[in-house]
Amino acid sequence: MLAYAVRRLIATIPVLFIVAVLIFMLLHLGPNDPAAVIAGDFAQPEHIERIRQQLGLDQPLYAQFFDWIWRVLQGDLGASIYNQQPVLNLVLQRAEPTIALTLSTISFAVIVGIPMGVLAAWKAGSIVDRVVMVLAVTGFSLPVFVLGYILVYVFALNLQLLPVQGYVSYKDGLVPFFRSLVLPTLSLGMIYVALIARMTRASVIEVLNQDYIRTARAKGLSTPPILLIHALKNAAIPIVTTIGLGIALLISGVVVTETVFAIPGVGRLTVDAIVRKDYPVIQGVLLIFTVVYVLLNLLVDLSYSLFDPRIRYQG
Amino acid sequence: MAISTVSTTRTPSRFRLLLGEGGTFTRRNPTLVAGGVIISFLALLAIFAPLVTRYDPIALDVVNRLKAPSSEHLFGTDMMGRDLFSRVIYGSRVSLMVGLSVAAIATAIGLVIGLAAGLVRWVDVVVMRVMDGLMAIPSVLLAIAFMALAGSSIRNIIIAITIPEIPRVARLVRGIVMSVREQPFVEAAIAAGTKDIPLLRRHILPSTINPLIVQATYISASAIISEAYLSFLGAGTPPEIPSWGNIVAEGRALFTIAPGAVLFPSIFLALTVLAVNMLGDGLRDRLDPQMQRSLR
């Protein structure tokens, strides 16, 4: 198992390297002078020149790249133009609300999406299946802020059940913490629920057509154990893969959700950076989110061996 | 001569396949028809926006600011007195244009890359690694970074949203090429000495068309969402052009007292994306039954 894990970890290095090259090249492929972009709109020419030298932009491209990647590996993602703070510190300061929102959304989506998909697969073709699939298409089509504002309008403004916006840290009480997460989680999670429900339905239906399911029925097992033990476990790999890939949607959605609900997380940091044209912050967030995404999908890859022991022994 | 006549009649044409047998079409393909009807209606509204609306979407009228919906102003007015109905209708132009352009450009570039990767070994090794890297970067964040560097314009939005969609098309096409190459009829064609270009045109390209139509539809739905997100976050359509994301972003501050500026464009956005996705699902069921399992 350890050898397998190490092999998978090594396999992500080329992807991460290409990601680093792409993110680095973004700054140089654009139509504008990188030093001028980083210096911001109102910079004096001498300021731009100073940044050019400071960042080594007068060096050859390959030298710049290896210099940059060396600093990134040491945790130096550059500094904000707006307040000169190291980007990594800025992100870490804002990490708590984003992690809380992401974890609650993943839990919500898994807890709702998988049973919905199993139910639809079990009752395939029935009215229950139809309803689930219509909900899934609708959920998939509702942009995060659309659902967010509709929920705020109904539950916060009209019914006054939940706060309109803001984030309460878990350190300031668990009840206000969860209350502040309900609407953001629902808005961000719906698209993810839809994705997971659709994939679960498709893979469970496929498994239910297999011979060993017929055997399980023939030996007298009732439907719930068949669904839960035989079908779901064997359908797990595509479902878990979808959960992993769906995190990309989640990352994009987090930025929007934090804006709708005025949550002071990494997404909000990104939006403030857009307004201030603070490119080093945007680049740093992009890099961190991408690395997190790749590593989470590595975990997903590793989890395959829990569902299918054969994977551990293969190359 | 004889061979070419045979080959034109051997399978029902794509058109026939799409339209089925006359009157049963709507009954058999409810999502396809519903999606198509809604999109056509929205497209007509967008094209004939100057005829449908009574007010200039960017004309300020400060005296009439924040009016509630009425027969005068169907959706009310925003904080600068601009007619929201006009702004929402004109906003559909941006969404539909971005959706169509991104789908067309991403499909075209992805098709070329995918074909090259499926047929030429070194392209496969080099280019598909780059595509894998590109797919690992969350698309909206990549687009935000691009917009921060390139500056806001409709052209740049289209580029920013197209780049992350290209690898998805390239992978799809590469997969199709790989599996078609294994088919006996293609192996027979190669054995019979068919050159690369005719092989591509006669045997490989036709198999990519149906899945690509479906994929392009899904891409336009996700491009419409991405444009709205970017504009909403302030990294998209220039603020002077009304787009659904922009209207929502401007209405955000006063949402609690005047929710119309947020809700009306949101409803249009959700409806459009839903209709395009329904169109995609309908086309998929119709054209590409094997793709049922993969979601995007």
Short mmCIF file of N, CA, C and O in Angstrom, two decimals, chain A residues 15 19 22 245 248 290 293-294, chain B residues 128-139 142 163-169 171 296:
data_model
loop_
_atom_site.label_atom_id
_atom_site.label_comp_id
_atom_site.label_asym_id
_atom_site.label_seq_id
_atom_site.Cartn_x
_atom_site.Cartn_y
_atom_site.Cartn_z
N VAL A 15 2.65 16.53 -13.44
CA VAL A 15 1.47 17.40 -13.59
C VAL A 15 1.69 18.72 -12.86
O VAL A 15 1.44 19.79 -13.41
N VAL A 19 1.75 22.43 -14.41
CA VAL A 19 0.88 23.48 -13.85
C VAL A 19 1.71 24.72 -13.51
O VAL A 19 1.35 25.85 -13.84
N LEU A 22 2.67 26.54 -16.64
CA LEU A 22 1.53 27.25 -17.22
C LEU A 22 1.22 28.53 -16.43
O LEU A 22 1.01 29.59 -17.01
N LEU A 245 -13.19 15.20 -8.88
CA LEU A 245 -13.15 16.16 -9.99
C LEU A 245 -14.07 17.35 -9.72
O LEU A 245 -13.79 18.47 -10.12
N ALA A 248 -13.12 20.94 -8.39
CA ALA A 248 -12.80 22.08 -9.25
C ALA A 248 -13.97 23.05 -9.32
O ALA A 248 -13.80 24.27 -9.24
N THR A 290 -4.74 25.15 -7.06
CA THR A 290 -4.45 24.08 -8.00
C THR A 290 -3.71 22.93 -7.31
O THR A 290 -4.03 21.76 -7.52
N TYR A 293 -6.09 21.04 -5.22
CA TYR A 293 -6.96 20.23 -6.08
C TYR A 293 -6.25 18.96 -6.56
O TYR A 293 -6.80 17.86 -6.48
N VAL A 294 -4.99 19.12 -7.00
CA VAL A 294 -4.24 17.95 -7.47
C VAL A 294 -4.01 16.96 -6.32
O VAL A 294 -4.19 15.75 -6.49
N MET B 128 -0.68 16.32 -24.84
CA MET B 128 -1.67 15.85 -23.86
C MET B 128 -1.18 16.05 -22.43
O MET B 128 -1.99 16.23 -21.52
N ARG B 129 0.14 16.06 -22.21
CA ARG B 129 0.64 16.39 -20.86
C ARG B 129 0.28 17.83 -20.51
O ARG B 129 -0.18 18.12 -19.41
N VAL B 130 0.44 18.73 -21.49
CA VAL B 130 0.08 20.13 -21.26
C VAL B 130 -1.42 20.23 -20.99
O VAL B 130 -1.87 20.95 -20.08
N MET B 131 -2.21 19.46 -21.74
CA MET B 131 -3.67 19.47 -21.54
C MET B 131 -4.02 18.99 -20.12
O MET B 131 -4.89 19.55 -19.47
N ASP B 132 -3.32 17.93 -19.66
CA ASP B 132 -3.55 17.44 -18.30
C ASP B 132 -3.27 18.53 -17.27
O ASP B 132 -4.03 18.72 -16.32
N GLY B 133 -2.17 19.24 -17.47
CA GLY B 133 -1.83 20.33 -16.55
C GLY B 133 -2.88 21.41 -16.56
O GLY B 133 -3.32 21.91 -15.50
N LEU B 134 -3.34 21.76 -17.76
CA LEU B 134 -4.36 22.81 -17.90
C LEU B 134 -5.65 22.40 -17.19
O LEU B 134 -6.32 23.21 -16.56
N MET B 135 -5.98 21.10 -17.30
CA MET B 135 -7.23 20.64 -16.67
C MET B 135 -7.14 20.64 -15.15
O MET B 135 -8.17 20.63 -14.47
N ALA B 136 -5.91 20.64 -14.61
CA ALA B 136 -5.76 20.62 -13.16
C ALA B 136 -5.99 22.00 -12.55
O ALA B 136 -6.14 22.13 -11.34
N ILE B 137 -5.99 23.04 -13.39
CA ILE B 137 -6.15 24.40 -12.86
C ILE B 137 -7.63 24.75 -12.85
O ILE B 137 -8.28 24.70 -13.90
N PRO B 138 -8.21 25.10 -11.68
CA PRO B 138 -9.63 25.45 -11.64
C PRO B 138 -9.96 26.56 -12.63
O PRO B 138 -9.30 27.60 -12.65
N SER B 139 -10.97 26.30 -13.50
CA SER B 139 -11.14 27.13 -14.69
C SER B 139 -11.49 28.59 -14.39
O SER B 139 -10.95 29.49 -15.03
N LEU B 142 -8.40 30.42 -13.25
CA LEU B 142 -7.49 30.66 -14.38
C LEU B 142 -8.00 31.85 -15.20
O LEU B 142 -7.23 32.73 -15.59
N ILE B 163 -9.86 28.90 -23.08
CA ILE B 163 -8.63 28.16 -22.77
C ILE B 163 -8.89 26.93 -21.89
O ILE B 163 -8.50 25.83 -22.26
N PRO B 164 -9.58 27.07 -20.74
CA PRO B 164 -9.77 25.86 -19.92
C PRO B 164 -10.70 24.82 -20.53
O PRO B 164 -10.70 23.68 -20.09
N GLU B 165 -11.50 25.20 -21.54
CA GLU B 165 -12.42 24.22 -22.14
C GLU B 165 -11.73 23.36 -23.20
O GLU B 165 -12.19 22.26 -23.51
N ILE B 166 -10.63 23.88 -23.78
CA ILE B 166 -9.97 23.17 -24.88
C ILE B 166 -9.54 21.74 -24.50
O ILE B 166 -9.82 20.81 -25.25
N PRO B 167 -8.89 21.55 -23.32
CA PRO B 167 -8.45 20.18 -23.01
C PRO B 167 -9.59 19.18 -22.93
O PRO B 167 -9.40 18.01 -23.28
N ARG B 168 -10.77 19.64 -22.48
CA ARG B 168 -11.89 18.69 -22.39
C ARG B 168 -12.27 18.17 -23.77
O ARG B 168 -12.51 16.96 -23.96
N VAL B 169 -12.30 19.07 -24.77
CA VAL B 169 -12.62 18.65 -26.13
C VAL B 169 -11.50 17.77 -26.68
O VAL B 169 -11.74 16.72 -27.28
N ARG B 171 -9.37 15.86 -25.18
CA ARG B 171 -9.41 14.51 -24.61
C ARG B 171 -10.50 13.66 -25.22
O ARG B 171 -10.30 12.49 -25.54
N ARG B 296 -19.69 15.19 -18.51
CA ARG B 296 -19.31 16.37 -19.27
C ARG B 296 -18.19 16.00 -20.21
O ARG B 296 -17.27 15.34 -19.78
#
